[in-house]
Amino acid sequence: SALANSFVSSYDDANGLFYNPAMMTTLKETKASVGFFKYLLDINSGNAAYTTKYKDIGFVGAGLRYMDYGSFKKFDEQSNNLGTFGASDLAFSVGFAKNFNPDLSWGVNVKFIYSNIDEYSSTAIATDLGLLYYLPASKFSAGVSLLNFGTQLTKYSNSSEDLPVNLNVGFSKQLEYLPLTVYVSLSNLTDKTDKFSERFKNFKIAGEFVLNDYVDLR
């Protein structure tokens, strides 16, 4: 989603596996999450995640994300209608996280990525790396993550493509007298830009309002 990278400093969230694998160390118990999102123009996406503590070794997790871009009309060079075709992406991740000390943790994911457009497909393998500084008593956290660092295994055609490497930094703070957590982040810091200042155009402020143990708003 558009706000996903805002939560690089989130905590106690099974979906944190996707944004910053170090978040797994903040889970108070084994957690699982399943989500489905319906967008405009017949675009759908979904995810599933599971994270648990493994003895005293560390935290382990697995997650699956997919995006279905719907169907498109297909034409040849002479504008003859050839029917329709689809496009989709899928990524499966496994991760591990551990504390350096009570406040600072690290995490790593390895993920397999599959993408297809019509009869063409491509696969890739990538790594996500993350650090998280978390102070539970102050309800403050700061995080940094490097996502999609990897390479293509198979190509759509004869030319290879770079994976969209994404560097995110941010911090969050839960307000003292409200069930509201504010997130401040910078994302896509590895994007190539003409000016250094343009790297900071992806500045985001987001919020999470917790209604109860089962419902929250972002």
Coordinates of N, CA and C in Angstrom, one line a residue, residues 4-187:
A4 N 2.7 1.7 3.3 CA 3.4 0.5 3.8 C 4.8 0.9 4.4
N5 N 5.6 1.6 3.6 CA 7.0 2.0 4.1 C 7.0 2.9 5.2
S6 N 5.8 3.5 5.6 CA 5.8 4.4 6.7 C 6.0 3.6 8.0
F7 N 5.7 2.3 8.0 CA 5.8 1.5 9.2 C 7.1 0.8 9.4
V8 N 8.2 1.4 8.9 CA 9.5 0.8 9.1 C 9.9 0.7 10.5
S9 N 9.3 1.6 11.4 CA 9.6 1.6 12.8 C 8.4 1.0 13.7
S10 N 7.5 0.3 13.1 CA 6.4 -0.2 13.8 C 6.9 -1.4 14.7
Y11 N 6.0 -1.9 15.6 CA 6.4 -2.9 16.5 C 5.1 -3.8 16.9
D12 N 5.4 -5.0 17.4 CA 4.3 -5.9 17.8 C 3.3 -6.1 16.7
D13 N 3.8 -6.3 15.4 CA 2.9 -6.4 14.3 C 3.4 -7.6 13.4
A14 N 2.6 -8.6 13.2 CA 3.1 -9.7 12.3 C 3.5 -9.3 10.9
N15 N 2.8 -8.3 10.4 CA 3.1 -7.8 9.1 C 4.4 -7.0 9.0
G16 N 5.0 -6.7 10.2 CA 6.3 -6.1 10.2 C 7.4 -6.8 9.4
L17 N 7.2 -8.1 9.3 CA 8.1 -8.9 8.5 C 8.3 -8.4 7.1
F18 N 7.3 -7.7 6.5 CA 7.4 -7.2 5.2 C 8.1 -5.8 5.1
Y19 N 8.1 -5.0 6.2 CA 8.6 -3.7 6.2 C 10.0 -3.6 6.8
N20 N 10.2 -4.3 7.9 CA 11.5 -4.3 8.6 C 11.5 -5.6 9.4
P21 N 12.3 -6.6 8.9 CA 12.3 -7.9 9.6 C 12.8 -7.9 11.1
A22 N 13.5 -6.8 11.5 CA 13.8 -6.7 12.9 C 12.6 -6.6 13.8
M23 N 11.5 -6.1 13.3 CA 10.3 -6.0 14.1 C 9.8 -7.3 14.7
M24 N 10.2 -8.4 14.2 CA 9.8 -9.7 14.8 C 10.2 -9.8 16.2
T25 N 11.2 -9.2 16.7 CA 11.7 -9.3 18.0 C 10.8 -8.6 19.0
T26 N 9.9 -7.7 18.6 CA 9.0 -7.0 19.5 C 7.7 -7.7 19.7
L27 N 7.5 -8.8 19.1 CA 6.2 -9.5 19.3 C 6.1 -10.1 20.7
K28 N 5.0 -9.9 21.4 CA 4.8 -10.4 22.7 C 4.4 -11.8 22.7
E29 N 3.9 -12.3 21.6 CA 3.4 -13.7 21.5 C 3.4 -14.1 20.0
T30 N 3.2 -15.3 19.7 CA 3.0 -15.8 18.4 C 1.9 -15.1 17.7
K31 N 2.1 -14.6 16.5 CA 1.1 -13.9 15.8 C 1.0 -14.3 14.3
A32 N -0.2 -14.2 13.8 CA -0.5 -14.5 12.4 C -1.4 -13.4 11.8
S33 N -1.3 -13.1 10.6 CA -2.1 -12.1 9.9 C -2.4 -12.5 8.5
V34 N -3.7 -12.2 8.1 CA -4.1 -12.4 6.7 C -4.8 -11.1 6.3
G35 N -4.5 -10.7 5.1 CA -5.2 -9.5 4.6 C -5.5 -9.6 3.1
F36 N -6.6 -8.9 2.7 CA -7.0 -8.8 1.3 C -7.4 -7.4 1.0
F37 N -7.0 -6.8 -0.1 CA -7.2 -5.4 -0.5 C -7.8 -5.4 -1.9
K38 N -8.9 -4.7 -2.1 CA -9.5 -4.5 -3.4 C -9.3 -3.1 -3.8
Y39 N -8.7 -2.9 -5.0 CA -8.4 -1.6 -5.5 C -9.3 -1.3 -6.7
L40 N -9.2 -0.1 -7.3 CA -9.9 0.2 -8.5 C -9.3 -0.5 -9.7
L41 N -10.1 -0.5 -10.8 CA -9.6 -1.1 -12.0 C -9.3 -2.6 -11.9
D42 N -10.0 -3.3 -11.1 CA -9.9 -4.8 -11.0 C -8.5 -5.2 -10.5
I43 N -7.9 -4.4 -9.7 CA -6.6 -4.7 -9.1 C -6.8 -5.3 -7.6
N44 N -6.2 -6.4 -7.3 CA -6.4 -7.0 -6.0 C -5.0 -7.3 -5.4
S45 N -4.9 -7.3 -4.1 CA -3.6 -7.7 -3.5 C -4.0 -8.4 -2.1
G46 N -3.0 -9.2 -1.6 CA -3.3 -9.8 -0.4 C -1.9 -10.2 0.3
N47 N -2.0 -10.6 1.5 CA -0.8 -11.0 2.2 C -1.2 -11.9 3.4
A48 N -0.2 -12.7 3.8 CA -0.4 -13.6 5.0 C 1.0 -13.7 5.6
A49 N 1.0 -13.6 7.0 CA 2.3 -13.6 7.7 C 2.1 -14.4 9.0
Y50 N 3.2 -15.0 9.4 CA 3.3 -15.8 10.7 C 4.6 -15.6 11.3
T51 N 4.6 -15.2 12.6 CA 5.9 -15.0 13.3 C 5.8 -15.6 14.7
T52 N 6.9 -16.2 15.1 CA 6.9 -16.8 16.5 C 8.4 -16.8 17.0
K53 N 8.5 -16.9 18.3 CA 9.8 -17.0 18.9 C 10.3 -18.5 18.9
Y54 N 11.5 -18.8 18.5 CA 12.0 -20.1 18.5 C 13.0 -20.3 19.6
K55 N 12.5 -20.9 20.7 CA 13.3 -21.2 21.9 C 14.0 -19.9 22.3
D56 N 15.3 -20.0 22.6 CA 16.1 -18.8 23.0 C 17.0 -18.4 21.9
I57 N 16.8 -18.9 20.7 CA 17.7 -18.6 19.6 C 17.3 -17.3 18.9
G58 N 16.0 -17.1 18.7 CA 15.6 -15.8 18.1 C 14.2 -16.0 17.6
F59 N 13.8 -15.1 16.7 CA 12.4 -15.1 16.2 C 12.4 -15.5 14.7
V60 N 11.5 -16.3 14.3 CA 11.4 -16.7 12.9 C 10.0 -16.4 12.4
G61 N 9.9 -16.2 11.1 CA 8.7 -15.8 10.4 C 8.6 -16.2 9.0
A62 N 7.4 -16.2 8.4 CA 7.2 -16.5 7.0 C 6.1 -15.6 6.5
G63 N 6.2 -15.2 5.3 CA 5.1 -14.4 4.7 C 4.9 -14.5 3.3
L64 N 3.7 -14.3 2.8 CA 3.4 -14.4 1.4 C 2.6 -13.1 1.0
R65 N 3.1 -12.5 -0.1 CA 2.4 -11.3 -0.6 C 2.1 -11.5 -2.1
Y66 N 1.0 -11.0 -2.6 CA 0.7 -11.1 -4.0 C 0.0 -9.9 -4.5
M67 N 0.1 -9.6 -5.8 CA -0.6 -8.5 -6.4 C -1.1 -9.0 -7.8
D68 N -2.4 -8.9 -8.0 CA -3.1 -9.2 -9.2 C -3.5 -8.0 -9.9
Y69 N -3.0 -7.7 -11.1 CA -3.3 -6.4 -11.8 C -4.5 -6.5 -12.7
G70 N -5.2 -7.6 -12.7 CA -6.4 -7.7 -13.4 C -6.1 -8.1 -14.9
S71 N -7.1 -8.0 -15.7 CA -7.0 -8.4 -17.1 C -6.9 -7.2 -18.1
F72 N -6.2 -7.3 -19.2 CA -6.0 -6.3 -20.1 C -6.3 -6.8 -21.5
K73 N -6.8 -5.9 -22.4 CA -7.1 -6.3 -23.8 C -5.7 -6.4 -24.5
K74 N -5.7 -7.4 -25.4 CA -4.4 -7.7 -26.1 C -4.6 -7.5 -27.6
F75 N -3.7 -6.8 -28.2 CA -3.8 -6.5 -29.7 C -2.4 -6.8 -30.3
D76 N -2.4 -7.1 -31.6 CA -1.2 -7.3 -32.3 C -0.8 -6.0 -33.0
E77 N 0.3 -6.0 -33.8 CA 0.8 -4.8 -34.5 C -0.2 -4.2 -35.4
Q78 N -1.2 -5.0 -35.9 CA -2.2 -4.5 -36.8 C -3.5 -4.1 -36.1
S79 N -3.4 -4.1 -34.8 CA -4.6 -3.7 -34.0 C -5.7 -4.8 -34.0
N80 N -5.3 -6.0 -34.3 CA -6.3 -7.1 -34.2 C -6.5 -7.5 -32.7
N81 N -7.7 -7.7 -32.3 CA -8.0 -8.0 -30.9 C -7.7 -9.5 -30.7
L82 N -6.7 -9.8 -29.8 CA -6.3 -11.2 -29.5 C -6.8 -11.7 -28.2
G83 N -7.8 -11.0 -27.6 CA -8.4 -11.4 -26.4 C -7.8 -10.6 -25.2
T84 N -7.6 -11.3 -24.1 CA -7.1 -10.6 -22.9 C -5.9 -11.3 -22.3
F85 N -5.2 -10.6 -21.5 CA -4.0 -11.2 -20.8 C -4.0 -10.6 -19.3
G86 N -3.3 -11.3 -18.5 CA -3.2 -10.9 -17.1 C -1.8 -10.6 -16.7
A87 N -1.6 -10.0 -15.5 CA -0.3 -9.8 -14.9 C -0.4 -9.9 -13.4
S88 N 0.6 -10.4 -12.8 CA 0.6 -10.6 -11.3 C 2.0 -10.7 -10.8
D89 N 2.2 -10.4 -9.5 CA 3.5 -10.6 -8.8 C 3.2 -11.4 -7.5
L90 N 4.2 -12.2 -7.1 CA 4.1 -12.9 -5.9 C 5.5 -13.0 -5.2
A91 N 5.5 -12.9 -3.9 CA 6.8 -13.0 -3.2 C 6.6 -13.8 -1.9
F92 N 7.4 -14.8 -1.7 CA 7.4 -15.6 -0.5 C 8.7 -15.4 0.3
S93 N 8.5 -15.0 1.6 CA 9.6 -14.6 2.5 C 9.8 -15.6 3.7
V94 N 11.0 -15.8 4.1 CA 11.3 -16.4 5.4 C 12.3 -15.6 6.1
G95 N 12.1 -15.4 7.4 CA 13.0 -14.4 8.1 C 13.4 -14.9 9.4
F96 N 14.4 -14.2 9.9 CA 15.0 -14.5 11.2 C 15.4 -13.1 11.9
A97 N 15.2 -13.0 13.2 CA 15.5 -11.8 13.9 C 16.0 -12.1 15.3
K98 N 16.9 -11.2 15.8 CA 17.5 -11.4 17.1 C 17.8 -10.1 17.7
N99 N 17.9 -10.0 19.0 CA 18.3 -8.8 19.7 C 19.8 -8.7 19.9
F100 N 20.3 -7.5 19.6 CA 21.7 -7.2 20.0 C 21.7 -7.1 21.5
N101 N 20.8 -6.3 22.0 CA 20.6 -6.0 23.4 C 19.1 -5.8 23.6
P102 N 18.6 -5.5 24.9 CA 17.2 -5.3 25.1 C 16.5 -4.3 24.2
D103 N 17.3 -3.3 23.7 CA 16.7 -2.1 23.0 C 16.9 -2.2 21.5
L104 N 18.0 -2.9 21.0 CA 18.3 -2.9 19.6 C 18.3 -4.3 19.1
S105 N 17.7 -4.4 17.9 CA 17.6 -5.7 17.2 C 17.9 -5.7 15.8
W106 N 18.1 -6.8 15.2 CA 18.4 -6.9 13.7 C 17.5 -8.0 13.2
G107 N 17.3 -8.0 11.8 CA 16.5 -9.0 11.2 C 16.9 -9.1 9.7
V108 N 16.6 -10.3 9.2 CA 16.9 -10.6 7.8 C 15.9 -11.5 7.2
N109 N 15.4 -11.2 6.0 CA 14.5 -12.0 5.2 C 15.3 -12.5 3.9
V110 N 14.9 -13.7 3.5 CA 15.3 -14.2 2.2 C 14.0 -14.4 1.5
K111 N 13.8 -13.9 0.2 CA 12.5 -14.1 -0.4 C 12.7 -14.5 -1.9
F112 N 11.7 -15.3 -2.3 CA 11.6 -15.7 -3.7 C 10.5 -14.9 -4.4
I113 N 10.8 -14.3 -5.5 CA 9.8 -13.4 -6.2 C 9.5 -14.0 -7.6
Y114 N 8.2 -14.1 -7.9 CA 7.7 -14.5 -9.2 C 6.8 -13.4 -9.8
S115 N 7.0 -13.1 -11.1 CA 6.2 -12.1 -11.7 C 5.9 -12.6 -13.1
N116 N 4.7 -12.4 -13.6 CA 4.3 -12.8 -14.9 C 3.5 -11.7 -15.6
I117 N 3.7 -11.6 -16.9 CA 2.9 -10.7 -17.8 C 2.5 -11.5 -19.0
D118 N 1.2 -11.8 -19.2 CA 0.8 -12.7 -20.3 C 1.6 -14.0 -20.2
E119 N 2.2 -14.4 -21.3 CA 2.9 -15.7 -21.3 C 4.4 -15.5 -20.9
Y120 N 4.8 -14.3 -20.5 CA 6.2 -14.0 -20.1 C 6.2 -14.1 -18.5
S121 N 7.3 -14.5 -18.0 CA 7.5 -14.6 -16.6 C 9.0 -14.4 -16.2
S122 N 9.2 -14.0 -14.9 CA 10.5 -13.7 -14.4 C 10.5 -14.2 -13.0
T123 N 11.7 -14.6 -12.5 CA 11.9 -14.9 -11.1 C 13.1 -14.2 -10.5
A124 N 13.1 -14.1 -9.2 CA 14.3 -13.4 -8.6 C 14.4 -13.9 -7.2
I125 N 15.6 -13.6 -6.6 CA 15.8 -13.9 -5.2 C 16.4 -12.6 -4.6
A126 N 15.9 -12.3 -3.4 CA 16.3 -11.0 -2.8 C 16.4 -11.2 -1.2
T127 N 17.0 -10.2 -0.6 CA 17.2 -10.1 0.8 C 16.6 -8.8 1.3
D128 N 16.0 -8.9 2.5 CA 15.6 -7.7 3.2 C 16.4 -7.6 4.5
L129 N 17.0 -6.5 4.9 CA 17.7 -6.3 6.1 C 17.1 -5.2 6.9
G130 N 17.1 -5.3 8.2 CA 16.5 -4.3 9.1 C 17.2 -4.2 10.4
L131 N 17.1 -3.0 11.0 CA 17.5 -2.7 12.4 C 16.4 -1.9 13.0
L132 N 16.2 -2.2 14.3 CA 15.1 -1.5 15.1 C 15.6 -1.2 16.5
Y133 N 15.4 0.1 16.9 CA 15.7 0.5 18.2 C 14.3 0.8 18.9
Y134 N 14.0 0.0 20.0 CA 12.7 0.0 20.5 C 12.8 0.2 22.0
L135 N 12.0 1.2 22.5 CA 12.0 1.5 24.0 C 10.5 1.3 24.4
P136 N 10.2 0.1 24.9 CA 8.8 -0.2 25.3 C 8.2 0.8 26.3
A137 N 9.0 1.1 27.3 CA 8.5 2.0 28.4 C 8.1 3.4 27.8
S138 N 8.9 3.9 26.9 CA 8.6 5.2 26.3 C 7.7 5.1 25.1
K139 N 7.4 3.9 24.6 CA 6.6 3.6 23.4 C 7.1 4.4 22.2
F140 N 8.4 4.3 22.1 CA 9.2 5.0 21.0 C 10.0 3.9 20.3
S141 N 10.1 4.1 18.9 CA 10.9 3.2 18.2 C 11.5 3.9 17.0
A142 N 12.6 3.5 16.5 CA 13.2 4.0 15.3 C 13.8 2.8 14.5
G143 N 13.6 2.9 13.2 CA 14.0 1.7 12.3 C 14.6 2.2 11.0
V144 N 15.4 1.2 10.4 CA 15.9 1.4 9.1 C 15.8 0.0 8.4
S145 N 15.5 0.0 7.1 CA 15.4 -1.2 6.4 C 15.9 -1.1 5.0
L146 N 16.5 -2.1 4.5 CA 16.9 -2.1 3.1 C 16.2 -3.3 2.4
L147 N 15.3 -3.1 1.5 CA 14.5 -4.1 0.9 C 14.8 -4.4 -0.5
N148 N 14.6 -5.6 -0.9 CA 14.7 -6.1 -2.3 C 16.1 -6.0 -2.8
F149 N 17.1 -6.3 -2.0 CA 18.5 -6.4 -2.4 C 18.8 -7.8 -3.0
G150 N 18.8 -7.9 -4.3 CA 19.0 -9.2 -4.9 C 19.2 -9.2 -6.4
T151 N 18.8 -10.3 -7.1 CA 19.1 -10.4 -8.5 C 18.0 -11.2 -9.2
Q152 N 17.8 -11.1 -10.5 CA 16.9 -11.9 -11.2 C 17.6 -13.3 -11.4
L153 N 16.7 -14.3 -11.4 CA 17.1 -15.7 -11.7 C 16.8 -16.0 -13.1
T154 N 15.6 -15.7 -13.6 CA 15.1 -15.8 -14.9 C 14.6 -14.5 -15.4
K155 N 14.6 -14.2 -16.7 CA 14.3 -12.9 -17.3 C 13.0 -13.0 -18.1
Y156 N 12.3 -11.9 -18.2 CA 11.1 -11.8 -19.1 C 11.6 -12.0 -20.5
S157 N 12.7 -11.5 -20.9 CA 13.2 -11.6 -22.3 C 14.7 -11.7 -22.2
N158 N 15.4 -11.2 -23.2 CA 16.9 -11.3 -23.3 C 17.6 -10.3 -22.3
S159 N 16.9 -9.2 -22.0 CA 17.5 -8.2 -21.1 C 17.2 -8.4 -19.7
S160 N 18.1 -8.1 -18.8 CA 17.9 -8.3 -17.4 C 17.4 -6.9 -16.8
E161 N 16.8 -7.0 -15.6 CA 16.3 -5.8 -15.0 C 16.8 -5.8 -13.5
D162 N 17.0 -4.6 -13.0 CA 17.4 -4.4 -11.6 C 16.2 -4.5 -10.7
L163 N 16.3 -5.1 -9.5 CA 15.2 -5.1 -8.6 C 15.1 -3.7 -7.9
P164 N 13.9 -3.4 -7.5 CA 13.6 -2.0 -7.0 C 14.1 -1.9 -5.5
V165 N 15.4 -1.8 -5.3 CA 16.0 -1.7 -4.0 C 15.4 -0.5 -3.3
N166 N 15.1 -0.6 -2.0 CA 14.4 0.4 -1.3 C 15.0 0.6 0.1
L167 N 15.5 1.8 0.4 CA 16.0 2.1 1.7 C 15.0 3.0 2.4
N168 N 14.6 2.6 3.6 CA 13.6 3.3 4.4 C 14.2 3.6 5.8
V169 N 13.9 4.8 6.3 CA 14.2 5.1 7.7 C 13.0 5.8 8.3
G170 N 12.8 5.7 9.6 CA 11.7 6.3 10.3 C 11.7 6.1 11.8
F171 N 10.8 6.8 12.4 CA 10.6 6.6 13.9 C 9.1 6.7 14.2
S172 N 8.7 6.2 15.3 CA 7.3 6.3 15.7 C 7.2 6.5 17.2
K173 N 6.1 7.1 17.6 CA 5.9 7.4 19.0 C 4.4 7.3 19.3
Q174 N 4.0 6.5 20.3 CA 2.6 6.5 20.8 C 2.4 7.6 21.7
L175 N 1.3 8.4 21.5 CA 1.0 9.5 22.3 C 0.6 9.1 23.7
E176 N 0.8 9.9 24.7 CA 0.7 9.5 26.1 C -0.8 9.3 26.5
Y177 N -1.6 10.2 26.0 CA -3.0 10.2 26.5 C -4.0 9.8 25.4
L178 N -3.5 9.3 24.3 CA -4.4 8.8 23.2 C -3.9 7.5 22.7
P179 N -4.8 6.6 22.2 CA -4.4 5.3 21.6 C -4.0 5.6 20.2
L180 N -3.1 6.5 19.9 CA -2.6 6.9 18.6 C -1.1 6.9 18.5
T181 N -0.6 6.2 17.5 CA 0.8 6.1 17.3 C 1.1 6.9 16.0
V182 N 2.0 7.8 16.1 CA 2.4 8.6 14.9 C 3.7 8.1 14.3
Y183 N 3.7 8.0 13.0 CA 4.9 7.5 12.3 C 5.4 8.5 11.3
V184 N 6.7 8.7 11.4 CA 7.4 9.7 10.5 C 8.5 8.9 9.7
S185 N 8.5 9.0 8.4 CA 9.5 8.2 7.7 C 9.9 8.8 6.4
L186 N 11.0 8.4 5.9 CA 11.5 8.7 4.5 C 11.8 7.3 3.8
S187 N 11.2 7.2 2.6 CA 11.3 6.0 1.9 C 11.9 6.2 0.5

